[in-house]
Amino acid sequence: MADKDIEHLVRALRKAGWSVDQTGKNYYLVYQPDGTFITRIPSTPSSPRTIRRIRGKLRQHGFEE
């Protein structure tokens, strides 16, 4: 379930104009539209809390799903 949540979040970020780069198969690197690095997202999170933590961090930087 978490993997699908990550995929959905990555699609929403790209649709909103944010840049998301994949490093190999392990992580996504998230940048604001102005190019500022924000966070990295694991492609296979080990904890259900991971997606909530990432969404909170993105909200702090102005991203609204």
Coordinates of N, CA and C in Angstrom, one line a residue:
M1 N 0.8 -1.2 0.0 CA 0.0 0.0 0.0 C 0.9 1.3 0.0
A2 N 1.9 1.3 0.8 CA 2.8 2.5 0.9 C 3.4 2.8 -0.4
D3 N 3.8 1.8 -1.2 CA 4.5 2.0 -2.5 C 3.5 2.8 -3.4
K4 N 2.3 2.4 -3.4 CA 1.3 3.1 -4.3 C 1.1 4.5 -3.8
D5 N 1.1 4.8 -2.5 CA 1.1 6.1 -1.9 C 2.2 7.0 -2.4
I6 N 3.4 6.4 -2.4 CA 4.6 7.1 -2.9 C 4.5 7.4 -4.3
E7 N 4.0 6.5 -5.2 CA 3.8 6.7 -6.6 C 2.8 7.9 -6.8
H8 N 1.7 7.8 -6.0 CA 0.7 8.9 -6.2 C 1.3 10.2 -5.8
L9 N 2.0 10.3 -4.7 CA 2.7 11.5 -4.3 C 3.6 12.1 -5.3
V10 N 4.4 11.2 -5.9 CA 5.4 11.6 -6.9 C 4.7 12.2 -8.1
R11 N 3.6 11.6 -8.5 CA 2.8 12.1 -9.7 C 2.2 13.5 -9.3
A12 N 1.7 13.6 -8.1 CA 1.1 14.9 -7.7 C 2.2 16.0 -7.6
L13 N 3.3 15.7 -7.2 CA 4.4 16.7 -7.1 C 4.8 17.1 -8.5
R14 N 4.9 16.2 -9.4 CA 5.3 16.5 -10.8 C 4.2 17.4 -11.5
K15 N 2.9 17.0 -11.2 CA 1.8 17.7 -11.8 C 1.8 19.2 -11.3
A16 N 2.2 19.4 -10.0 CA 2.2 20.7 -9.4 C 3.4 21.5 -9.8
G17 N 4.3 21.0 -10.7 CA 5.5 21.7 -11.1 C 6.7 21.5 -10.4
W18 N 6.7 20.6 -9.4 CA 7.9 20.3 -8.6 C 8.7 19.3 -9.4
S19 N 10.0 19.3 -9.2 CA 10.9 18.4 -9.9 C 11.2 17.2 -9.0
V20 N 11.1 16.0 -9.5 CA 11.3 14.7 -8.8 C 12.2 13.9 -9.6
D21 N 13.4 13.6 -9.1 CA 14.4 12.8 -9.8 C 14.6 11.4 -9.1
Q22 N 14.7 10.4 -9.8 CA 14.8 9.1 -9.2 C 16.3 8.7 -9.2
T23 N 16.9 8.3 -8.1 CA 18.3 7.9 -8.0 C 18.3 6.3 -8.0
G24 N 18.6 5.7 -9.1 CA 18.5 4.3 -9.2 C 17.1 3.8 -9.0
K25 N 17.0 2.8 -8.1 CA 15.7 2.3 -7.7 C 15.3 2.6 -6.3
N26 N 16.2 3.3 -5.6 CA 16.0 3.4 -4.1 C 15.3 4.7 -3.6
Y27 N 15.6 5.8 -4.2 CA 15.1 7.1 -3.7 C 14.6 8.0 -4.8
Y28 N 13.7 8.9 -4.4 CA 13.3 10.1 -5.2 C 13.8 11.3 -4.5
L29 N 14.4 12.2 -5.3 CA 14.9 13.5 -4.8 C 13.9 14.6 -5.2
V30 N 13.4 15.3 -4.2 CA 12.3 16.3 -4.5 C 12.9 17.7 -4.4
Y31 N 12.6 18.5 -5.5 CA 13.0 19.9 -5.6 C 11.8 20.8 -5.8
Q32 N 11.8 22.0 -5.2 CA 10.7 22.9 -5.4 C 10.8 23.5 -6.8
P33 N 9.8 24.1 -7.3 CA 9.8 24.6 -8.7 C 11.0 25.6 -8.9
D34 N 11.5 26.3 -7.9 CA 12.7 27.2 -8.1 C 14.0 26.4 -8.0
G35 N 14.0 25.1 -7.8 CA 15.2 24.3 -7.9 C 15.8 24.0 -6.5
T36 N 15.2 24.5 -5.4 CA 15.6 24.2 -4.1 C 15.4 22.8 -3.7
F37 N 16.4 22.1 -3.2 CA 16.2 20.7 -2.7 C 15.4 20.7 -1.5
I38 N 14.4 19.8 -1.4 CA 13.6 19.7 -0.2 C 13.9 18.4 0.6
T39 N 13.7 17.3 0.0 CA 13.8 16.0 0.7 C 14.1 14.8 -0.2
R40 N 14.3 13.7 0.3 CA 14.4 12.5 -0.5 C 13.3 11.5 0.0
I41 N 12.7 10.8 -0.9 CA 11.6 9.9 -0.6 C 12.1 8.5 -0.9
P42 N 12.0 7.5 0.0 CA 12.4 6.2 -0.3 C 11.3 5.6 -1.2
S43 N 11.7 4.8 -2.2 CA 10.7 4.2 -3.1 C 10.0 3.1 -2.5
T44 N 10.6 2.4 -1.5 CA 9.9 1.4 -0.7 C 10.1 1.7 0.8
P45 N 9.2 2.5 1.3 CA 9.3 2.9 2.7 C 9.2 1.7 3.7
S46 N 9.9 1.7 4.8 CA 9.9 0.6 5.7 C 8.8 0.8 6.8
S47 N 8.3 2.0 6.9 CA 7.4 2.3 8.0 C 6.1 3.0 7.4
P48 N 5.0 2.7 7.9 CA 3.8 3.4 7.5 C 3.8 4.9 7.8
R49 N 4.6 5.3 8.8 CA 4.7 6.7 9.1 C 5.5 7.5 8.1
T50 N 6.2 6.8 7.3 CA 7.1 7.5 6.4 C 6.3 8.5 5.5
I51 N 5.3 8.0 4.9 CA 4.5 8.8 4.0 C 3.9 10.0 4.7
R52 N 3.4 9.9 5.9 CA 2.9 11.0 6.7 C 4.0 12.0 7.0
R53 N 5.2 11.5 7.4 CA 6.3 12.4 7.7 C 6.7 13.2 6.4
I54 N 6.7 12.6 5.3 CA 7.1 13.3 4.0 C 6.1 14.3 3.6
R55 N 4.8 13.9 3.7 CA 3.7 14.9 3.4 C 3.8 16.1 4.3
G56 N 4.1 15.9 5.6 CA 4.2 17.0 6.5 C 5.3 17.9 6.1
K57 N 6.4 17.4 5.8 CA 7.6 18.2 5.4 C 7.3 19.0 4.1
L58 N 6.6 18.3 3.1 CA 6.3 19.0 1.9 C 5.3 20.1 2.1
R59 N 4.3 19.9 3.1 CA 3.4 21.0 3.4 C 4.1 22.2 4.0
Q60 N 5.1 21.9 4.8 CA 5.9 23.0 5.4 C 6.6 23.9 4.3
H61 N 6.8 23.3 3.2 CA 7.5 24.0 2.1 C 6.5 24.5 1.0
G62 N 5.2 24.4 1.3 CA 4.2 25.0 0.5 C 3.5 24.1 -0.5
F63 N 3.7 22.8 -0.4 CA 3.0 21.8 -1.3 C 1.7 21.4 -0.8
E64 N 0.7 21.6 -1.6 CA -0.7 21.1 -1.2 C -1.1 20.1 -2.2
E65 N -1.5 18.9 -1.7 CA -2.0 17.8 -2.6 C -3.4 18.1 -3.2

